[in-house]
CSV table of C-alpha atoms in Angstrom, one decimal:
chain,number,residue,atom,x,y,z
A,1,UNK,CA,-2.5,12.3,21.1
A,2,UNK,CA,-1.1,8.9,22.0
A,3,UNK,CA,-2.1,5.4,21.3
A,4,UNK,CA,-0.8,2.7,23.5
A,5,UNK,CA,-1.6,-0.9,23.0
A,6,UNK,CA,-0.3,-3.2,25.7
A,7,UNK,CA,0.9,-6.6,24.9
A,8,UNK,CA,3.2,-9.4,26.1
A,9,UNK,CA,6.3,-9.8,23.9
A,10,UNK,CA,6.5,-13.3,22.4
A,11,UNK,CA,9.1,-15.1,20.4
A,12,UNK,CA,7.7,-13.6,17.3
A,13,UNK,CA,8.7,-10.1,18.5
A,14,UNK,CA,12.3,-11.2,18.8
A,15,UNK,CA,12.7,-12.3,15.2
A,16,UNK,CA,14.9,-10.0,13.1
A,17,UNK,CA,12.4,-7.6,11.4
A,18,UNK,CA,14.0,-7.5,8.0
A,19,UNK,CA,14.4,-11.3,8.0
A,20,UNK,CA,10.7,-11.6,8.9
A,21,UNK,CA,9.8,-9.2,6.1
A,22,UNK,CA,11.9,-11.0,3.5
A,23,UNK,CA,10.6,-14.4,4.5
A,24,UNK,CA,7.0,-13.3,4.2
A,25,UNK,CA,7.7,-11.6,0.9
A,26,UNK,CA,9.2,-14.8,-0.5
A,27,UNK,CA,6.2,-16.7,0.9
A,28,UNK,CA,3.9,-14.3,-0.9
A,29,UNK,CA,5.6,-14.7,-4.2
A,30,UNK,CA,5.7,-18.5,-3.8
A,31,UNK,CA,2.0,-18.6,-3.0
A,32,UNK,CA,1.2,-16.9,-6.3
A,33,UNK,CA,2.2,-20.1,-8.0
A,34,UNK,CA,0.1,-22.4,-5.8
A,35,UNK,CA,-3.2,-23.3,-7.5
A,36,UNK,CA,-4.5,-25.9,-5.0
A,37,UNK,CA,-7.1,-24.7,-2.5
A,38,UNK,CA,-6.6,-27.7,-0.3
A,39,UNK,CA,-3.0,-26.6,0.4
A,40,UNK,CA,-4.2,-23.1,1.3
A,41,UNK,CA,-6.8,-24.5,3.7
A,42,UNK,CA,-4.2,-26.5,5.6
A,43,UNK,CA,-1.8,-23.5,5.4
A,44,UNK,CA,-4.4,-21.2,6.9
A,45,UNK,CA,-5.1,-23.4,9.9
A,46,UNK,CA,-1.5,-23.1,11.1
A,47,UNK,CA,-1.4,-19.4,10.6
A,48,UNK,CA,-4.7,-18.9,12.5
A,49,UNK,CA,-3.2,-20.8,15.4
A,50,UNK,CA,-0.2,-18.6,15.3
A,51,UNK,CA,-2.3,-15.5,15.0
A,52,UNK,CA,-4.6,-16.4,18.0
A,53,UNK,CA,-1.9,-17.5,20.4
A,54,UNK,CA,1.4,-16.1,19.1
A,55,UNK,CA,1.1,-12.3,19.0
A,56,UNK,CA,0.8,-11.7,22.7
A,57,UNK,CA,-2.0,-9.1,22.2
A,58,UNK,CA,-5.3,-9.0,24.1
A,59,UNK,CA,-8.3,-11.0,22.8
A,60,UNK,CA,-10.2,-7.8,22.1
A,61,UNK,CA,-7.5,-6.5,19.7
A,62,UNK,CA,-7.1,-9.9,18.0
A,63,UNK,CA,-10.9,-10.2,17.5
A,64,UNK,CA,-11.5,-6.7,16.2
A,65,UNK,CA,-8.7,-7.0,13.7
A,66,UNK,CA,-10.1,-10.3,12.4
A,67,UNK,CA,-13.4,-8.8,11.4
A,68,UNK,CA,-12.3,-7.2,8.1
A,69,UNK,CA,-10.8,-10.5,7.1
A,70,UNK,CA,-14.3,-12.0,6.6
A,71,UNK,CA,-15.2,-9.1,4.3
A,72,UNK,CA,-12.0,-9.6,2.3
A,73,UNK,CA,-12.9,-13.3,1.9
A,74,UNK,CA,-16.3,-12.4,0.5
A,75,UNK,CA,-15.2,-9.5,-1.7
A,76,UNK,CA,-12.3,-11.4,-3.3
A,77,UNK,CA,-14.2,-14.6,-4.0
A,78,UNK,CA,-17.7,-13.4,-5.1
A,79,UNK,CA,-16.7,-11.8,-8.4
A,80,UNK,CA,-14.9,-15.0,-9.5
A,81,UNK,CA,-17.7,-17.3,-8.3
A,82,UNK,CA,-20.4,-15.3,-10.0
A,83,UNK,CA,-18.7,-14.3,-13.3
A,84,UNK,CA,-15.8,-16.7,-13.7
A,85,UNK,CA,-15.5,-19.0,-16.7
A,86,UNK,CA,-16.2,-22.7,-16.4
A,87,UNK,CA,-17.9,-25.7,-18.0
A,88,UNK,CA,-19.9,-27.5,-15.3
A,89,UNK,CA,-22.9,-25.1,-14.7
A,90,UNK,CA,-24.4,-25.2,-11.3
A,91,UNK,CA,-26.6,-22.1,-11.4
A,92,UNK,CA,-27.5,-19.5,-14.0
A,93,UNK,CA,-29.6,-16.4,-13.6
A,94,UNK,CA,-29.2,-13.4,-15.9
A,95,UNK,CA,-25.6,-12.3,-15.9
A,96,UNK,CA,-24.7,-14.6,-12.9
A,97,UNK,CA,-23.2,-17.9,-14.0
A,98,UNK,CA,-21.9,-20.1,-11.3
A,99,UNK,CA,-19.9,-23.1,-12.4
A,100,UNK,CA,-18.0,-25.7,-10.5
A,101,UNK,CA,-14.6,-24.4,-11.8
A,102,UNK,CA,-15.4,-20.7,-11.0
A,103,UNK,CA,-16.7,-21.6,-7.6
A,104,UNK,CA,-13.6,-23.4,-6.4
A,105,UNK,CA,-11.4,-20.7,-8.1
A,106,UNK,CA,-13.3,-18.1,-6.1
A,107,UNK,CA,-12.9,-20.0,-2.9
A,108,UNK,CA,-9.2,-20.3,-3.6
A,109,UNK,CA,-8.9,-16.6,-4.1
A,110,UNK,CA,-10.7,-15.9,-0.9
A,111,UNK,CA,-8.5,-18.2,1.0
A,112,UNK,CA,-5.4,-16.7,-0.5
A,113,UNK,CA,-6.4,-13.2,0.5
A,114,UNK,CA,-7.1,-14.4,4.0
A,115,UNK,CA,-3.6,-16.0,4.2
A,116,UNK,CA,-2.0,-12.7,3.2
A,117,UNK,CA,-4.3,-10.7,5.5
A,118,UNK,CA,-3.4,-12.9,8.5
A,119,UNK,CA,0.3,-12.9,7.7
A,120,UNK,CA,0.4,-9.2,7.5
A,121,UNK,CA,-1.5,-8.7,10.7
A,122,UNK,CA,0.9,-11.1,12.3
A,123,UNK,CA,3.8,-9.0,11.1
A,124,UNK,CA,2.2,-5.7,12.0
A,125,UNK,CA,1.3,-6.9,15.5
A,126,UNK,CA,4.7,-8.3,16.3
A,127,UNK,CA,7.1,-5.7,14.7
A,128,UNK,CA,8.0,-2.3,16.0
A,129,UNK,CA,8.5,0.0,13.0
A,130,UNK,CA,11.6,1.6,14.6
A,131,UNK,CA,13.3,-1.8,14.8
A,132,UNK,CA,12.2,-2.6,11.3
A,133,UNK,CA,14.0,0.5,9.9
A,134,UNK,CA,17.1,0.1,12.1
A,135,UNK,CA,17.3,-3.5,10.9
A,136,UNK,CA,16.9,-2.6,7.2
A,137,UNK,CA,19.8,-0.2,7.7
A,138,UNK,CA,22.0,-2.8,9.4
A,139,UNK,CA,21.1,-6.0,7.7
A,140,UNK,CA,19.8,-4.9,4.2
A,141,UNK,CA,22.1,-1.9,3.9
A,142,UNK,CA,19.3,0.5,3.2
A,143,UNK,CA,20.7,4.1,3.0
A,144,UNK,CA,20.2,5.9,6.3
A,145,UNK,CA,18.5,8.9,4.6
A,146,UNK,CA,15.6,6.6,3.5
A,147,UNK,CA,15.3,4.8,6.9
A,148,UNK,CA,15.4,8.0,9.0
A,149,UNK,CA,13.0,9.7,6.7
A,150,UNK,CA,10.5,6.9,7.2
A,151,UNK,CA,10.9,7.1,11.0
A,152,UNK,CA,10.5,10.8,11.0
A,153,UNK,CA,7.5,10.6,8.8
A,154,UNK,CA,5.8,8.1,11.1
A,155,UNK,CA,6.4,10.5,14.0
A,156,UNK,CA,4.6,13.2,12.1
A,157,UNK,CA,1.4,11.2,11.7
A,158,UNK,CA,-0.1,12.0,15.1
A,159,UNK,CA,0.5,15.7,14.4
A,160,UNK,CA,-1.4,15.4,11.1
A,161,UNK,CA,-4.3,13.7,12.9
A,162,UNK,CA,-4.4,16.5,15.5
A,163,UNK,CA,-4.4,19.1,12.8
A,164,UNK,CA,-7.2,17.4,11.0
A,165,UNK,CA,-9.3,17.6,14.2
A,166,UNK,CA,-8.5,21.2,14.7
A,167,UNK,CA,-9.4,21.9,11.1
A,168,UNK,CA,-12.7,20.2,11.5
A,169,UNK,CA,-13.5,22.1,14.6
A,170,UNK,CA,-12.5,25.4,13.0
A,171,UNK,CA,-14.7,24.8,10.0
A,172,UNK,CA,-17.6,23.8,12.3
A,173,UNK,CA,-17.3,26.9,14.5
A,174,UNK,CA,-17.3,29.1,11.4
A,175,UNK,CA,-20.5,27.3,10.3
A,176,UNK,CA,-19.2,26.2,6.9
A,177,UNK,CA,-22.0,24.8,4.7
A,178,UNK,CA,-21.4,22.2,2.0
A,179,UNK,CA,-23.4,21.8,-1.2
A,180,UNK,CA,-25.1,18.5,-1.8
A,181,UNK,CA,-23.8,15.6,-3.8
A,182,UNK,CA,-20.6,15.5,-5.8
A,183,UNK,CA,-19.9,19.2,-5.5
A,184,UNK,CA,-20.1,19.0,-1.7
A,185,UNK,CA,-17.6,16.2,-1.8
A,186,UNK,CA,-15.2,18.3,-3.9
A,187,UNK,CA,-15.6,21.3,-1.5
A,188,UNK,CA,-14.9,19.1,1.5
A,189,UNK,CA,-11.8,17.6,-0.1
A,190,UNK,CA,-10.5,21.0,-1.0
A,191,UNK,CA,-11.1,22.4,2.4
A,192,UNK,CA,-9.4,19.5,4.2
A,193,UNK,CA,-6.7,18.2,1.8
A,194,UNK,CA,-5.0,21.4,0.8
A,195,UNK,CA,-4.3,22.9,4.2
A,196,UNK,CA,-3.3,19.5,5.6
A,197,UNK,CA,-0.9,18.7,2.7
A,198,UNK,CA,0.5,22.2,2.6
A,199,UNK,CA,1.1,22.3,6.3
A,200,UNK,CA,2.7,18.8,6.4
A,201,UNK,CA,5.0,19.7,3.4
A,202,UNK,CA,6.2,22.8,5.2
A,203,UNK,CA,6.8,20.9,8.4
A,204,UNK,CA,8.6,18.1,6.6
A,205,UNK,CA,10.8,20.6,4.8
A,206,UNK,CA,11.8,22.3,8.0
A,207,UNK,CA,12.6,18.9,9.8
A,208,UNK,CA,14.5,17.6,6.7
A,209,UNK,CA,16.7,20.7,6.6
A,210,UNK,CA,17.6,20.3,10.3
A,211,UNK,CA,18.1,16.5,9.8
A,212,UNK,CA,20.5,17.2,7.0
A,213,UNK,CA,22.4,19.7,9.1
A,214,UNK,CA,22.7,17.0,11.8
A,215,UNK,CA,24.1,14.5,9.2
A,216,UNK,CA,21.3,12.1,9.2
A,217,UNK,CA,22.0,11.5,5.6
A,218,UNK,CA,25.6,10.5,6.2
A,219,UNK,CA,26.3,7.1,4.7
A,220,UNK,CA,29.5,5.6,6.0
A,221,UNK,CA,30.8,4.8,9.5
A,222,UNK,CA,27.6,5.3,11.3
A,223,UNK,CA,26.8,4.2,14.8
A,224,UNK,CA,23.4,3.0,15.7
A,225,UNK,CA,21.3,3.5,18.9
A,226,UNK,CA,19.7,0.1,18.4
A,227,UNK,CA,21.7,-2.9,17.4
A,228,UNK,CA,19.8,-5.7,15.7
A,229,UNK,CA,21.3,-9.0,14.7
A,230,UNK,CA,20.2,-12.6,14.1
A,231,UNK,CA,19.2,-14.9,16.9
A,232,UNK,CA,18.1,-18.6,17.0
A,233,UNK,CA,14.5,-17.3,17.0
A,234,UNK,CA,15.0,-16.6,13.3
A,235,UNK,CA,16.0,-20.2,12.7
A,236,UNK,CA,13.0,-21.4,14.7
A,237,UNK,CA,10.7,-19.2,12.7
A,238,UNK,CA,12.1,-20.3,9.4
A,239,UNK,CA,12.1,-24.0,10.3
A,240,UNK,CA,8.6,-23.9,11.7
A,241,UNK,CA,7.4,-22.3,8.5
A,242,UNK,CA,9.2,-24.9,6.3
A,243,UNK,CA,7.8,-27.7,8.4
A,244,UNK,CA,4.3,-26.4,8.2
A,245,UNK,CA,4.5,-25.9,4.5
A,246,UNK,CA,5.6,-29.5,4.2
A,247,UNK,CA,2.8,-30.8,6.4
A,248,UNK,CA,0.3,-28.7,4.4
A,249,UNK,CA,1.6,-30.2,1.2
A,250,UNK,CA,1.3,-33.8,2.5
A,251,UNK,CA,-2.1,-33.2,4.0
A,252,UNK,CA,-3.4,-31.6,0.8
A,253,UNK,CA,-2.4,-34.7,-1.2
A,254,UNK,CA,-3.7,-37.2,1.4
A,255,UNK,CA,-6.8,-35.7,2.8
A,256,UNK,CA,-8.5,-33.5,0.2
A,257,UNK,CA,-11.4,-31.3,1.3
A,258,UNK,CA,-12.2,-29.6,-2.0
A,259,UNK,CA,-12.7,-32.0,-4.9
A,260,UNK,CA,-10.3,-30.0,-7.1
A,261,UNK,CA,-6.5,-29.8,-7.1
A,262,UNK,CA,-5.9,-27.2,-9.8
A,263,UNK,CA,-8.0,-24.1,-10.2
A,264,UNK,CA,-6.1,-22.2,-12.8
B,1,UNK,CA,19.6,20.8,-11.8
B,2,UNK,CA,20.4,18.2,-9.1
B,3,UNK,CA,18.9,14.9,-10.0
B,4,UNK,CA,19.8,12.8,-7.0
B,5,UNK,CA,17.3,12.6,-4.2
B,6,UNK,CA,18.3,14.5,-1.0
B,7,UNK,CA,17.0,13.7,2.4
B,8,UNK,CA,14.6,16.6,2.0
B,9,UNK,CA,13.0,15.2,-1.1
B,10,UNK,CA,12.7,11.8,0.5
B,11,UNK,CA,11.2,13.0,3.7
B,12,UNK,CA,8.6,15.2,1.9
B,13,UNK,CA,7.7,12.3,-0.4
B,14,UNK,CA,7.3,9.9,2.4
B,15,UNK,CA,5.1,12.3,4.4
B,16,UNK,CA,2.9,12.9,1.4
B,17,UNK,CA,2.7,9.1,0.9
B,18,UNK,CA,1.8,8.5,4.5
B,19,UNK,CA,-1.0,11.0,4.4
B,20,UNK,CA,-2.3,9.0,1.4
B,21,UNK,CA,-1.7,5.7,3.1
B,22,UNK,CA,-4.1,6.8,5.9
B,23,UNK,CA,-6.6,7.6,3.1
B,24,UNK,CA,-5.9,4.2,1.5
B,25,UNK,CA,-6.5,2.5,4.8
B,26,UNK,CA,-9.9,4.1,5.0
B,27,UNK,CA,-10.5,3.4,1.3
B,28,UNK,CA,-9.9,-0.4,1.8
B,29,UNK,CA,-13.1,-1.3,3.7
B,30,UNK,CA,-15.1,1.0,1.4
B,31,UNK,CA,-13.6,-0.8,-1.7
B,32,UNK,CA,-14.2,-4.3,-0.2
B,33,UNK,CA,-17.7,-3.4,0.7
B,34,UNK,CA,-18.6,-2.2,-2.8
B,35,UNK,CA,-16.7,-5.2,-4.1
B,36,UNK,CA,-19.3,-7.6,-2.7
B,37,UNK,CA,-21.9,-6.2,-5.1
B,38,UNK,CA,-19.8,-7.5,-8.0
B,39,UNK,CA,-20.0,-6.0,-11.5
B,40,UNK,CA,-16.7,-4.1,-10.8
B,41,UNK,CA,-18.3,-0.9,-9.5
B,42,UNK,CA,-15.4,-1.0,-7.0
B,43,UNK,CA,-12.9,-0.6,-9.9
B,44,UNK,CA,-14.1,2.9,-10.4
B,45,UNK,CA,-12.5,4.0,-7.1
B,46,UNK,CA,-9.4,1.8,-7.5
B,47,UNK,CA,-7.5,4.8,-8.9
B,48,UNK,CA,-7.2,6.3,-5.5
B,49,UNK,CA,-4.3,3.8,-4.8
B,50,UNK,CA,-2.1,5.3,-7.5
B,51,UNK,CA,-2.6,8.9,-6.4
B,52,UNK,CA,0.3,9.2,-4.0
B,53,UNK,CA,2.7,8.6,-7.0
B,54,UNK,CA,1.4,11.3,-9.3
B,55,UNK,CA,0.8,13.9,-6.5
B,56,UNK,CA,4.3,13.4,-5.1
B,57,UNK,CA,5.9,13.6,-8.5
B,58,UNK,CA,4.0,16.7,-9.5
B,59,UNK,CA,5.2,18.4,-6.3
B,60,UNK,CA,8.8,17.4,-6.3
B,61,UNK,CA,9.5,16.7,-10.0
B,62,UNK,CA,12.5,14.4,-9.7
B,63,UNK,CA,13.2,10.9,-11.0
B,64,UNK,CA,12.4,8.1,-8.6
B,65,UNK,CA,9.8,10.1,-6.6
B,66,UNK,CA,6.8,8.3,-8.1
B,67,UNK,CA,8.2,4.9,-7.3
B,68,UNK,CA,9.3,5.9,-3.8
B,69,UNK,CA,5.9,7.5,-3.1
B,70,UNK,CA,4.0,4.3,-4.1
B,71,UNK,CA,6.3,2.1,-2.1
B,72,UNK,CA,6.1,4.3,1.0
B,73,UNK,CA,2.3,4.5,0.8
B,74,UNK,CA,2.1,0.8,0.5
B,75,UNK,CA,4.6,0.4,3.4
B,76,UNK,CA,2.5,2.8,5.4
B,77,UNK,CA,-0.7,1.0,4.8
B,78,UNK,CA,1.0,-2.2,5.6
B,79,UNK,CA,2.3,-0.9,8.9
B,80,UNK,CA,-1.2,0.3,9.9
B,81,UNK,CA,-2.4,-3.3,9.3
B,82,UNK,CA,-3.9,-2.8,5.9
B,83,UNK,CA,-6.1,-5.7,5.0
B,84,UNK,CA,-4.1,-6.8,1.9
B,85,UNK,CA,-0.9,-7.3,3.7
B,86,UNK,CA,2.4,-8.1,2.0
B,87,UNK,CA,0.8,-8.1,-1.4
B,88,UNK,CA,0.6,-4.3,-1.0
B,89,UNK,CA,4.3,-3.9,-1.3
B,90,UNK,CA,4.4,-5.8,-4.6
B,91,UNK,CA,1.4,-3.8,-5.9
B,92,UNK,CA,3.1,-0.6,-4.8
B,93,UNK,CA,6.2,-1.6,-6.7
B,94,UNK,CA,4.5,-2.4,-10.1
B,95,UNK,CA,2.2,0.6,-9.8
B,96,UNK,CA,5.0,2.9,-9.0
B,97,UNK,CA,7.1,1.5,-11.9
B,98,UNK,CA,4.1,2.0,-14.2
B,99,UNK,CA,4.0,5.7,-13.3
B,100,UNK,CA,7.8,6.1,-13.3
B,101,UNK,CA,8.0,4.7,-16.8
B,102,UNK,CA,5.6,7.3,-18.3
B,103,UNK,CA,7.4,10.2,-16.5
B,104,UNK,CA,10.7,8.8,-17.7
B,105,UNK,CA,9.4,8.7,-21.3
B,106,UNK,CA,9.0,12.5,-21.0
B,107,UNK,CA,12.4,12.7,-19.3
B,108,UNK,CA,10.8,14.0,-16.1
B,109,UNK,CA,10.3,17.3,-17.8
B,110,UNK,CA,6.6,17.4,-18.6
B,111,UNK,CA,4.1,18.1,-15.9
B,112,UNK,CA,1.1,18.5,-18.1
B,113,UNK,CA,-2.4,17.1,-17.4
B,114,UNK,CA,-2.2,14.5,-20.2
B,115,UNK,CA,1.1,13.1,-19.0
B,116,UNK,CA,-0.4,12.7,-15.5
B,117,UNK,CA,-3.3,10.8,-17.0
B,118,UNK,CA,-0.9,8.6,-19.0
B,119,UNK,CA,1.0,7.9,-15.8
B,120,UNK,CA,-2.3,6.9,-14.2
B,121,UNK,CA,-2.8,4.5,-17.1
B,122,UNK,CA,0.7,3.2,-16.6
B,123,UNK,CA,0.0,2.4,-12.9
B,124,UNK,CA,-3.4,0.8,-13.8
B,125,UNK,CA,-1.6,-1.5,-16.4
B,126,UNK,CA,1.0,-2.4,-13.8
B,127,UNK,CA,-1.7,-3.4,-11.3
B,128,UNK,CA,-3.6,-5.4,-14.0
B,129,UNK,CA,-0.5,-7.4,-14.8
B,130,UNK,CA,-0.1,-8.4,-11.2
B,131,UNK,CA,-3.9,-9.2,-11.0
B,132,UNK,CA,-3.4,-11.9,-13.6
B,133,UNK,CA,-1.2,-13.8,-11.1
B,134,UNK,CA,-2.9,-12.7,-7.9
B,135,UNK,CA,-6.6,-12.6,-8.9
B,136,UNK,CA,-6.7,-14.8,-12.0
B,137,UNK,CA,-8.6,-12.0,-13.8
B,138,UNK,CA,-7.9,-13.7,-17.1
B,139,UNK,CA,-10.3,-16.5,-16.1
B,140,UNK,CA,-13.2,-14.1,-15.8
B,141,UNK,CA,-15.8,-14.2,-18.6
B,142,UNK,CA,-14.8,-11.9,-21.4
B,143,UNK,CA,-17.5,-9.2,-21.0
B,144,UNK,CA,-16.7,-9.1,-17.2
B,145,UNK,CA,-13.0,-8.8,-17.8
B,146,UNK,CA,-13.6,-5.9,-20.3
B,147,UNK,CA,-15.8,-4.2,-17.8
B,148,UNK,CA,-13.1,-4.5,-15.1
B,149,UNK,CA,-10.4,-3.1,-17.3
B,150,UNK,CA,-12.5,-0.2,-18.6
B,151,UNK,CA,-13.8,0.6,-15.1
B,152,UNK,CA,-10.3,0.6,-13.6
B,153,UNK,CA,-8.8,2.7,-16.4
B,154,UNK,CA,-11.6,5.3,-16.2
B,155,UNK,CA,-11.4,5.4,-12.4
B,156,UNK,CA,-7.6,5.9,-12.4
B,157,UNK,CA,-7.6,8.5,-15.2
B,158,UNK,CA,-10.2,10.5,-13.2
B,159,UNK,CA,-8.7,10.1,-9.7
B,160,UNK,CA,-4.9,9.6,-10.3
B,161,UNK,CA,-4.7,11.8,-13.4
B,162,UNK,CA,-7.3,14.7,-13.3
B,163,UNK,CA,-7.9,14.9,-9.6
B,164,UNK,CA,-4.3,14.7,-8.6
B,165,UNK,CA,-3.3,17.4,-11.2
B,166,UNK,CA,-5.9,19.9,-9.9
B,167,UNK,CA,-5.0,19.1,-6.3
B,168,UNK,CA,-1.4,20.0,-6.9
B,169,UNK,CA,-2.4,23.1,-8.9
B,170,UNK,CA,-4.4,24.2,-5.9
B,171,UNK,CA,-1.3,23.4,-3.7
B,172,UNK,CA,0.9,25.6,-5.9
B,173,UNK,CA,-1.3,28.5,-5.1
B,174,UNK,CA,-0.5,28.2,-1.4
B,175,UNK,CA,3.2,28.7,-2.4
B,176,UNK,CA,4.4,25.7,-0.4
B,177,UNK,CA,5.8,23.9,-3.5
B,178,UNK,CA,8.1,26.7,-4.4
B,179,UNK,CA,10.6,26.0,-1.7
B,180,UNK,CA,11.0,22.3,-2.5
B,181,UNK,CA,11.0,22.1,-6.3
B,182,UNK,CA,14.5,21.8,-7.9
B,183,UNK,CA,15.4,25.1,-9.6
B,184,UNK,CA,14.6,25.0,-13.3
B,185,UNK,CA,16.3,26.8,-16.2
B,186,UNK,CA,13.7,29.4,-16.1
B,187,UNK,CA,14.8,30.3,-12.5
B,188,UNK,CA,18.4,30.7,-13.6
B,189,UNK,CA,17.3,32.8,-16.6
B,190,UNK,CA,15.3,35.1,-14.3
B,191,UNK,CA,18.2,35.4,-11.9
B,192,UNK,CA,20.5,36.4,-14.8
B,193,UNK,CA,18.0,38.9,-16.1
B,194,UNK,CA,17.9,40.5,-12.6
B,195,UNK,CA,21.7,40.6,-12.5
B,196,UNK,CA,21.8,42.6,-15.6
């Protein structure tokens, strides 16, 4: 089984992967302390532009991956909108109580989830996992036994998927019947999860033993097949992010879209 | 008993975690879809996200496994383009730490059902703490917040605790876990008995 997605490499592909990961993590932690929905709205426009034109993937891929984002927006905002606390009542029906405060807080949460969703799609679409792990070994000094284990495990996933299909066909050929309701679910999980887990653990054990024999767990004085360093693309990425954050900040103060500035 | 993690432990943990991250990836849309209904029905299935930690720990039984499993599962889900993005890594961290703390309180020596359930609660508490920052859950109406906490705890005890425990018990019957668990004092005792 092989999945190949063709794309044109862009400047986002050339950023150092661990630098990209650290920057985005810092951004995530920083955004937890932003309570102004206007800021997020301006923030998101920039990220959308980058997502649409920066990844170098086909329109079909970009469009398909964007669909779940709308569901996330709805699911992370509705609970707060309907059941959040607030003073200015807009609508009340049974348990549902929509207030001005809870409404904007809900919108804020929805926007925040979208920002994170878009940023992570951006990362996933422009980063090759192999480079990410080589880079964490070289720049972040992650121990090679962790990095190579991750890479070996990723390689095993297609085998697991293939096994899953074989298992399904085997069960079908033998005419396995499931009970109805919860019991049937339990039977299904048992018939699938246990052979899949057992088989993968056995395979992982065999591979790990041979990897240890070949000194993949050796720490010092390693040489690497891929060399990753910093380039000026990293600086460009960092600066464009900082500039966009500043523009969003100024815009959110000058041109407010939502009539609230603090939703906490 | 060797306490440090070898490459074998790490690789097996990550493979288990990745299998779970595929399940998590499929669980995500289901959770979001149920979430639109409101009333926190979705919280009952939230516990699935902690399961990698308890399952991996019950199989390998070493310090650090629960945390590594949660982080790897989050990383896996993130690499497949999971919908919650970078936030997953932080959630993985706090949930893994929650489990790890409970197992550490029993000095990594108890593998009973109630310890697994306690670890599930530990993970749930970790995720709730982060939710205060990320989801402003403390600004929900009180009855709604209570509903959320109760639903999440019940869900995680059932899935992360009970279900994970019996899943590993069934795995034990296949004999696959024997090769990878660290040798216990019982094993040494048995060996000595045989020598005599």
